[in-house]
Amino acid sequence: MHRFLSICLLMLIPLAFQANTPAVSTANSIVPKPISVKVKTGTFTINDQTSLVISQGNKEMQRIARFFADQLHLAGGPDLKVVEATGAEKSSNVILLSIGTGKTDAPSEGYRLKVSPHQVKITAESGAGLFYGIQSLLQLMPAEVYKPASSGTVKSWSISCVEISDHPRYPYRGMHLDVSRHFFPASFVKRYIDLIAMYKMNRFHWHLTDDNGWRIEIKKYPKLMQTAAWHVDHEDLPWNERPAGQTGEKANYGGYYTQDEVRDIVQYAADRYITIIPEIEMPAHSVEVLAAYPQFSCTGGPFKVPTGSYWPNLDILCAGNDSVFTFMEDVLTEVIALFPSQYIHIGGDEADKTNWKSCPRCQARIKAEGLKDEKELQSYFIKRIEKFIVSKNRKIIGWDEILEGGLAPEATVMSWRGVEGGIAAARMGHDAIMTPGSYCYFDHYQADPASEPKAIGGFTTLKKVYSYEPTPGELTKEEARHILGAQGNLWTEFIQTPAHAEYMAVPRMIALSEVVWSPKSSRNWLDFRHRMKEQFRRLKFMNVNYSKGSFRVAVNTAVDRKEKMIKLVLDSEQPDVPLHYTLDGNDVKTGSPLYTAPVNITKNGIVKAGLFPDGQLQEKGVETPLIYHLAIGKSVSYASPFSYRYPAAGESALTDGLRATIDHQDGLWQGFLGNDLDVVIDLGEEILVNSVQMNFLQNQKSWIFLPTVVEYSLSSDGKKYHSFNEVPNTISPKIDQVFMQPFNFQFMTRTRARYVHVKAKNPGKCPAWHEGAGEPCWIFTDEIVVF
Ligand code: ACM
Ligand code: ZN
């Protein structure tokens, strides 16, 4: 009945009303996408008579209202009055704010926002919810609300009427910044916080200490500021080629935040509903501490603060020396006094235990505590620190290495080496925050490396970030509750300036903000790209040095079941840039066919495609061989899964007709980590099969090996298999060039079959001579070609 009624009402809306609707509404451009947005007719106008109404004597609401009013005033708009409700105030031309009435049914960080012609109403159950309502209200206003006032004064702003109801999907929505590898001024940290707040994220993980510099004032240990915070300036040299500082050379690159600055930033963040989680690294990534206090090492030193790359992480804090724990507890006491965060991040990653193996004190500790090995010694270290932190009513977070040797009883795990750490933690009943490298490391390349500033590696496009699903599918509902959310990490080895940090963080952090805020069901890449156009206008006014993103074309195929055709599907991150392609081997030019819709494919070819903003090919065009064969578009079932790190096109990757290039990161290789490829292709009906052809990649420096054997067999019913054959590998795994190896098989006669079973045996573990000895190795393939 409800629905029927609203349809009737809709039909009754007079046409004249609709004419009042402004041509441009930003209600459908909000990022992260709200749960529900209902655009209404009419507009509300903010002018110098508009007031913000808050509850009597409520300082928090006062601050939130001022946040909004100040933003408008900074943009040259009227300076709105904030008034306390008396019951007698006007009901027209007002923005009514309310918190905690218990009547809004909005969850704790949620809000309801209603814009009608005479008033705006934002209701929430908490200050955070109200603040997010204000952020959405700013997004409903024209982009010029972010334009500095120097460009003139604005008499009034119009907002189209709308009703929004919204709350976040995950409680932990984070961004990280490494201020050790390069030092960033306090002013930039605040600007970074502004961006985090603008997109309704609520955690800032401040990576304050690492090998290249200690960045927080600790009163009890002055040498941290005098020595550990500085290194010899080799900023002009590439990160991996910087010489160590020499005795007598002035250590003049670096800096640290004073405790006053830290308090100021903590408050600044809190006013924007962002909790700052400080990270103090231990036991590794701490050679800068040893440069100041060599007595905390296993070897005695001396040490210098590294000017660039420091790897492997050999010189780490001695776990056998009680004064190391006294030092850390003293440091943490000052840190805890500065940061109200429930969580203190204690690092725990990438500790090379070589020195512990030969240190008499570390070995004595292992013996005295009855520990098995150095992994358990690390666990002892973390557990001892956890005990101290818990005694101060706080909790630890550590990188996923803290799982090794036994997890501290109340620890939360930050899963960065993939998602396995998060899965393991959740299964043990511990909370986890997901930050897997291949989706959440924003120090990776985001577009063609050939046209980008030097980055640490990887290839994590905006689209890839947007596709991230933080809750691993293999968890039960109960276990999944432990996935608190996700975080984007900005490590700064290759990021020297604030402008470059913005370039790497934005817009990928905005994609992640939607991943962690919006319902999974509303995720829509096409829609997101269109909403981002409005966001870019705002970011431009804010002078944010955002990345223009990847101009690389993504090549896919799809089956059109209705037309019974295989279609070539091209896609990019750039919604309005002309995309041209060829299939005949000719280079792509502006005169080549313009891509407007999926294209029928009926034969082999080479897909060449590129984006042409301003008539010029941007980045290298893609070039992908396309094989038209019997299994193209046919369904594949997997007995063992491909890795989420190298999914290529997922379950359609092995029959999409697309072959990969020599680059294992080209997005066309499907990877299997430690397990076999074991699949069955259903050809849909019995047909004559002559041969099966597959390529595998060898790139042993990237731990990718050929399968030991590939087995093929055929079946009519999917139960009884015959024509069993195998193609063994005869190539040495030691060859260190990168190459593709065919594993082709031709059946004696053309054989009728509906099902093709393929099994490629993974060698399992990297061989003994390899740097990854004993660790799971990869096999990579791109297509199962059936003729
Ligand atoms: C990390 O990236 N070492 C946590
Ligand atoms: Zn030691």
CSV table of C-alpha atoms and ligand atoms in Angstrom, one decimal, residues 296-299 316-321 355-363 377, ligand 2:
chain,number,residue,atom,x,y,z
A,296,PHE,CA,69.7,-1.2,22.4
A,297,SER,CA,71.2,-3.2,19.6
A,298,CYS,CA,72.5,-6.8,19.6
A,299,THR,CA,75.9,-5.8,18.2
A,316,ILE,CA,66.9,-4.4,15.1
A,317,LEU,CA,66.2,-3.9,18.8
A,318,CYS,CA,67.8,-6.6,21.1
A,319,ALA,CA,65.1,-8.8,22.6
A,320,GLY,CA,67.4,-10.0,25.3
A,321,ASN,CA,68.1,-6.6,26.8
A,355,ASN,CA,71.4,-10.8,14.7
A,356,TRP,CA,69.2,-12.4,17.3
A,357,LYS,CA,70.6,-15.8,16.2
A,358,SER,CA,74.1,-14.8,17.2
A,359,CYS,CA,73.4,-12.5,20.1
A,360,PRO,CA,74.2,-14.1,23.5
A,361,ARG,CA,71.5,-12.0,25.3
A,362,CYS,CA,68.8,-12.9,22.8
A,363,GLN,CA,69.8,-16.6,23.0
A,377,LEU,CA,61.3,-14.5,20.5
B,2,ZN,ZN,70.1,-9.3,21.1
